[in-house]
């Protein structure tokens, strides 16, 4: 029987994370995805050059700044796992986020966003994009959907959130927010980095565009910086809010394009901004994705144990993890995350900043690192290391205080993680 698993979307998630988007028969039957380490590709003859340059040959590639067959497997695999129509890979999560936003907003436009996000994403919206005339409008309390609605104007081009907020792991009512955005004719963009498509698929709850830092759980081993954007398909870009999309489709003559957002993103962010991922890096992320579901199950179960341990510990005053029954997001977690939650959480140490520093300098299995979503466990001091671009007030809005520690729980033996936290918390308590 011929091998068809590569384009069968009815297969299970774990089967697709191993097979989707890659057909060995088209690659000398190499069972693993080859790394196409080449800047450019031959046209062969002039007729084919014409077909490739006029996009008449599906999937044909000419130059790796725009497309590479290794990246195409990653893009197709992510679209399959996320349940979208198309994906694009970027040189970093920030390149993916910036590309997605610049594809939606032009000078004079606004993006309405949650305050509980990756620090650089907030800074991008509030301090960097304003230089281009694009304003990020940040809501005060993301639990109150009316606050999102109050900031939407005729120049708002998207609502932007994270599926699990950073660093306090807050959960927004996606379905409510998606209906609100759609009622205003704008897409919901979700940074799904902390959840990954295994634990949560935003498109099933109304999101239109997903962005990922693939550096984190997708790659999973902390080897490679990468980003991905995935489009759900079906959003009405001709509702009058997105003249740039209408113009692009008119000019490209592709009014029936099933993934117009991705086509324009490809044209702008890859062709002109040059933000494509290197093929070597795409291969590394594909390697990581092969074990995504297995790792996420372990991250989730280890994190649940760590959260329960911390919340019972006398040296800890507060733990933010929606898997705990007294967490304000526990109900939303049960509704949207039936397979468990991320390995990310944050907690507050008794004794303020000094105790937090003693804790950070005492850990032995955990490491002090800004990175997250690695198979290995990390802790970090967000007020300085990850959210330094924000004022103290903005930090407090994101749930970051001088005694806050963010934890990325890895896949080690959980007993070793608990013992390490216990001895470090002991040192934190002893001034
Ligand atoms: C790390 C991260 C980013 C940025 O991704 P890079 O790959 O570091 O550019 C964006 N969003 C979230 C939630 C992240 O954790």
XYZ file of C-alpha atoms and ligand atoms in Angstrom:
446
model
C 0.000 0.000 0.000
C 1.305 3.486 -0.729
C 2.313 5.709 2.195
C -0.256 8.484 2.553
C 0.090 9.475 6.221
C 1.764 12.767 5.256
C -1.455 14.358 4.028
C -4.081 12.512 6.070
C -5.481 15.006 8.563
C -7.840 12.489 10.147
C -4.935 10.694 11.830
C -4.357 11.293 15.540
C -2.240 14.166 16.848
C 0.789 12.060 17.760
C 0.731 10.298 14.380
C 0.572 13.645 12.588
C 3.411 15.149 14.662
C 5.578 12.383 13.136
C 4.252 12.287 9.569
C 2.266 15.366 8.496
C 3.626 17.346 5.578
C 6.502 15.083 4.591
C 6.373 12.535 1.762
C 9.601 10.476 1.576
C 8.777 9.450 -2.008
C 9.407 13.044 -3.063
C 12.800 13.051 -1.274
C 14.693 9.956 -2.441
C 12.731 7.992 0.206
C 14.808 9.573 2.972
C 12.825 8.684 6.079
C 13.901 11.826 7.946
C 13.277 15.284 6.538
C 16.396 16.359 4.581
C 17.981 19.722 5.349
C 18.022 21.614 2.063
C 21.185 23.562 2.785
C 21.100 25.696 -0.311
C 20.465 29.400 -0.807
C 18.812 28.900 -4.186
C 17.244 26.331 -6.494
C 17.692 25.749 -10.219
C 14.918 26.642 -12.591
C 16.064 23.985 -15.093
C 14.758 25.653 -18.215
C 13.129 28.923 -19.075
C 9.602 27.511 -19.282
C 9.864 26.231 -15.735
C 11.349 29.569 -14.628
C 8.186 31.218 -15.946
C 5.947 28.759 -14.114
C 7.839 29.046 -10.805
C 8.005 32.837 -10.887
C 4.298 33.155 -11.673
C 3.487 30.736 -8.797
C 1.955 28.208 -11.188
C 3.922 25.283 -9.796
C 2.562 24.558 -6.302
C 5.294 24.377 -3.663
C 8.066 25.250 -6.132
C 10.961 27.113 -4.551
C 13.587 29.396 -6.009
C 15.327 31.176 -3.122
C 15.614 30.258 0.593
C 14.863 33.754 1.844
C 11.259 33.034 0.847
C 10.809 29.260 0.848
C 12.772 26.091 1.420
C 11.501 22.474 1.262
C 12.677 21.739 4.840
C 10.723 24.746 6.117
C 7.713 23.738 4.026
C 7.484 20.455 5.941
C 7.553 22.356 9.245
C 4.920 24.805 7.972
C 2.637 22.038 6.727
C 3.115 20.020 9.924
C 2.234 22.999 12.122
C -0.842 23.791 9.996
C -1.955 20.179 10.424
C -1.358 20.060 14.191
C -3.018 23.437 14.746
C -5.960 22.710 12.437
C -5.209 25.639 10.116
C -4.979 26.033 6.333
C -1.381 27.307 6.111
C 1.673 28.170 8.172
C 4.920 30.101 7.738
C 8.178 29.724 9.649
C 10.178 32.687 10.935
C 13.658 33.281 12.281
C 12.238 33.830 15.798
C 8.974 34.075 17.696
C 9.323 37.877 17.685
C 9.786 37.872 13.881
C 6.576 35.818 13.589
C 4.662 38.170 15.918
C 5.956 41.339 14.241
C 5.181 39.903 10.793
C 1.634 38.955 11.799
C 0.921 42.384 13.309
C 2.400 44.318 10.376
C 0.260 42.198 8.056
C -2.855 43.412 9.885
C -2.103 46.997 10.862
C -0.942 50.034 8.895
C -0.032 53.561 9.926
C -2.833 54.970 12.094
C -4.152 51.534 13.073
C -4.409 49.968 16.513
C -4.084 46.548 18.103
C -6.011 45.853 21.313
C -4.066 43.495 23.567
C -3.971 41.874 26.997
C -1.440 43.164 29.551
C -0.503 39.642 30.672
C 1.930 38.779 27.920
C 5.524 38.076 27.038
C 7.394 41.288 27.982
C 8.816 41.936 24.517
C 5.371 41.575 22.944
C 3.996 44.315 25.206
C 7.033 46.504 24.505
C 6.693 45.885 20.750
C 3.085 47.084 20.855
C 3.555 50.024 23.191
C 7.061 51.337 22.429
C 8.346 50.018 19.071
C 5.395 49.869 16.673
C 4.270 53.404 17.641
C 7.357 54.571 15.672
C 5.540 53.213 12.597
C 2.249 54.829 13.608
C 0.735 51.594 14.940
C -0.587 51.779 18.499
C -0.958 48.934 20.960
C -3.908 49.589 23.269
C -3.471 47.468 26.386
C -6.521 46.619 28.481
C -6.360 47.051 32.266
C -8.005 43.816 33.352
C -8.019 40.987 30.780
C -10.636 39.062 32.798
C -13.177 41.714 31.868
C -14.128 41.375 28.180
C -15.904 44.758 28.314
C -12.479 46.368 28.710
C -11.377 44.862 25.388
C -14.555 46.088 23.724
C -14.168 49.597 25.152
C -10.771 49.975 23.418
C -11.937 48.819 19.964
C -12.328 51.659 17.444
C -12.851 51.695 13.648
C -9.029 51.691 13.344
C -8.544 48.550 15.461
C -7.247 45.687 13.316
C -6.911 42.809 15.777
C -7.345 41.611 19.329
C -4.105 40.014 20.517
C -3.713 37.704 23.543
C -1.707 34.748 24.846
C -3.538 31.473 25.445
C -1.761 31.133 28.794
C -0.583 34.516 30.048
C 3.010 35.237 30.968
C 4.096 34.802 33.727
C 0.985 34.192 35.875
C -0.717 31.702 33.523
C -4.020 33.551 33.397
C -6.690 32.267 31.001
C -8.962 34.560 29.011
C -12.427 33.426 27.985
C -11.457 32.715 24.353
C -14.898 32.024 22.980
C -16.332 35.204 24.465
C -13.419 37.280 23.200
C -13.498 35.684 19.730
C -17.214 36.505 19.305
C -16.561 40.041 20.467
C -13.690 40.524 17.973
C -15.746 39.007 15.145
C -18.728 41.240 15.958
C -16.344 44.146 15.188
C -15.017 42.498 12.010
C -11.526 41.926 13.399
C -9.507 38.725 13.905
C -8.428 37.231 17.214
C -4.678 36.585 17.226
C -3.395 34.130 19.859
C 0.179 33.527 20.970
C -0.152 29.813 21.794
C 3.500 29.282 22.767
C 2.917 28.102 26.356
C 0.131 25.655 25.472
C 1.239 24.249 22.078
C -1.381 22.710 19.750
C -1.274 19.512 21.795
C -2.814 21.091 24.900
C -4.915 23.775 23.207
C -5.979 24.583 19.658
C -7.128 28.212 19.536
C -8.851 27.782 16.144
C -11.352 25.364 17.738
C -12.386 28.232 20.021
C -12.685 31.037 17.479
C -9.127 32.353 16.976
C -8.115 33.341 13.434
C -4.310 33.566 13.568
C -1.929 31.695 15.882
C 1.650 32.755 16.545
C 4.330 30.641 18.197
C 7.768 30.977 19.581
C 8.931 27.557 18.327
C 12.051 28.134 20.425
C 10.080 26.846 23.409
C 8.010 23.637 23.604
C 7.834 22.966 19.857
C 11.612 22.664 19.561
C 11.578 21.496 23.142
C 15.313 21.202 23.766
C 16.482 24.799 23.882
C 18.724 24.415 20.826
C 17.092 26.699 18.275
C 15.394 30.095 18.007
C 12.374 29.965 15.670
C 8.806 31.205 15.163
C 5.675 30.088 13.327
C 2.448 31.794 12.201
C -0.609 29.659 11.365
C -3.817 30.841 9.660
C -7.163 29.191 10.376
C -8.755 30.242 7.079
C -12.284 31.500 6.557
C -11.913 35.022 7.982
C -13.698 37.622 5.836
C -10.866 39.976 4.846
C -13.152 41.894 2.482
C -15.364 43.309 5.260
C -13.952 46.805 4.669
C -11.441 46.836 7.554
C -8.506 45.453 5.586
C -8.032 47.432 2.353
C -4.407 46.218 2.172
C -5.583 42.603 1.997
C -8.139 43.422 -0.694
C -5.514 45.284 -2.710
C -3.062 42.386 -2.362
C -5.619 39.857 -3.604
C -6.590 42.142 -6.495
C -2.965 42.661 -7.532
C -2.010 39.008 -7.193
C -5.128 37.937 -9.121
C -5.842 35.303 -6.451
C -9.288 36.299 -5.215
C -10.024 32.623 -4.415
C -6.854 32.229 -2.280
C -7.794 29.936 0.671
C -5.071 31.522 2.858
C -4.833 35.198 1.886
C -3.297 36.231 5.211
C -0.420 33.771 4.768
C 0.108 34.717 1.112
C 0.482 38.391 1.971
C 2.612 37.558 5.022
C 4.871 35.477 2.773
C 5.084 38.309 0.293
C 5.893 40.999 2.871
C 7.683 39.384 5.812
C 9.727 36.847 3.893
C 10.263 38.446 0.488
C 10.874 41.978 1.765
C 11.641 41.875 5.492
C 13.680 38.684 5.028
C 12.565 37.030 8.266
C 12.537 33.382 7.106
C 13.898 30.576 9.295
C 17.128 28.809 8.264
C 16.574 25.251 6.979
C 18.929 23.800 9.630
C 16.749 25.401 12.296
C 13.535 24.153 10.673
C 14.982 20.630 10.898
C 15.745 21.081 14.624
C 12.174 22.227 15.315
C 10.802 19.253 13.331
C 12.900 16.916 15.489
C 11.386 18.474 18.580
C 7.809 18.246 17.278
C 8.191 14.459 16.804
C 7.892 14.051 20.610
C 5.680 17.069 21.383
C 2.637 15.219 22.793
C 4.777 12.957 25.002
C 6.788 15.840 26.393
C 3.724 18.033 27.017
C 2.046 15.260 29.014
C 5.143 15.005 31.205
C 5.566 18.798 31.495
C 1.903 19.040 32.542
C 2.032 16.258 35.145
C 5.375 17.444 36.602
C 4.083 21.039 36.756
C 0.912 19.984 38.554
C 3.022 18.218 41.216
C 5.385 21.212 41.519
C 2.445 23.642 41.864
C 0.847 21.510 44.590
C 4.188 21.238 46.397
C 4.872 24.983 46.236
C 1.382 25.956 47.357
C 1.791 23.792 50.487
C 5.286 25.129 51.265
C 5.646 27.539 54.233
C 8.282 29.679 52.424
C 5.874 30.391 49.534
C 3.152 33.027 49.861
C 1.374 32.553 46.534
C 1.364 30.244 43.474
C -0.130 31.073 40.078
C -1.072 27.837 38.326
C -4.620 27.209 37.056
C -4.301 23.504 37.829
C -4.717 24.387 41.541
C -8.367 24.209 42.669
C -8.299 27.642 44.351
C -6.862 29.409 41.296
C -9.291 31.960 39.792
C -8.803 30.378 36.339
C -9.378 26.792 37.481
C -12.803 26.540 35.854
C -11.592 27.991 32.543
C -8.625 25.587 32.727
C -10.953 22.616 33.068
C -13.082 23.852 30.184
C -10.302 24.745 27.727
C -7.399 22.515 28.824
C -8.779 19.006 29.410
C -5.355 17.451 28.683
C -3.596 19.467 31.371
C -1.671 22.700 31.500
C 1.696 23.989 30.550
C 4.958 23.497 32.471
C 4.995 27.247 33.185
C 3.977 28.832 36.479
C 5.032 31.591 38.828
C 5.120 31.941 42.584
C 6.017 34.476 45.284
C 8.625 33.810 47.949
C 8.056 34.981 51.534
C 10.654 37.591 52.501
C 10.595 39.836 49.421
C 13.310 40.487 46.871
C 16.176 39.355 49.128
C 14.590 35.960 49.792
C 13.834 35.564 46.069
C 17.516 36.176 45.273
C 18.645 33.658 47.939
C 16.276 31.101 46.363
C 17.566 31.755 42.827
C 21.189 31.402 43.908
C 20.466 28.154 45.776
C 18.828 25.965 43.112
C 20.955 23.067 41.858
C 18.809 21.065 39.421
C 16.878 24.087 38.143
C 18.969 26.697 36.345
C 18.583 30.487 36.239
C 17.638 31.126 32.615
C 15.291 33.367 30.636
C 14.401 30.524 28.280
C 11.275 28.435 28.867
C 9.658 25.317 27.435
C 12.859 23.289 27.468
C 12.982 19.628 28.516
C 15.230 20.926 31.338
C 13.852 22.949 34.290
C 14.528 26.662 34.741
C 13.736 29.478 37.151
C 14.034 33.203 36.521
C 13.458 36.568 38.186
C 10.980 38.189 35.754
C 11.188 41.744 37.177
C 14.737 42.001 35.844
C 15.290 39.225 33.336
C 12.142 39.007 31.192
C 9.978 42.062 31.838
C 12.678 44.726 32.275
C 11.226 46.964 29.519
C 8.099 47.546 31.638
C 7.502 50.074 34.406
C 6.793 48.823 37.941
C 3.093 49.578 37.340
C 3.031 47.633 34.070
C 4.844 44.793 35.816
C 2.253 44.724 38.582
C -0.489 44.601 35.941
C 1.201 41.512 34.521
C 1.358 40.034 38.046
C 5.099 40.572 38.568
C 6.324 41.718 41.987
C 9.808 41.944 43.575
C 9.271 38.486 45.133
C 7.959 36.761 41.967
C 9.812 33.756 40.520
C 8.813 32.242 37.191
C 9.314 28.513 36.785
C 9.585 26.432 33.623
C 9.099 22.852 34.787
C 10.995 20.327 32.670
C 10.610 16.592 32.209
C 13.123 15.435 34.856
C 12.136 12.969 37.603
C 9.687 15.035 39.591
C 11.080 13.885 42.971
C 14.403 15.533 42.086
C 12.641 18.777 41.179
C 10.662 18.836 44.434
C 13.781 18.108 46.521
C 15.716 20.901 44.802
C 12.901 23.427 45.326
C 12.622 22.366 48.957
C 16.324 22.874 49.752
C 16.449 26.222 47.877
C 13.304 27.487 49.631
C 14.924 26.465 52.921
C 17.879 28.738 52.095
C 15.527 31.543 50.977
C 13.795 31.458 54.373
C 17.111 31.645 56.285
C 18.330 35.232 56.068
C 9.768 33.438 23.921
C 8.420 33.953 23.620
C 8.213 34.812 22.532
C 9.355 35.298 21.657
O 9.908 34.243 20.938
P 11.455 34.192 20.453
O 11.524 32.883 19.754
O 12.302 34.289 21.669
O 11.634 35.365 19.545
C 6.933 35.229 22.280
N 5.894 34.842 23.044
C 6.055 34.019 24.105
C 4.869 33.614 24.912
C 7.324 33.541 24.426
O 7.482 32.734 25.486
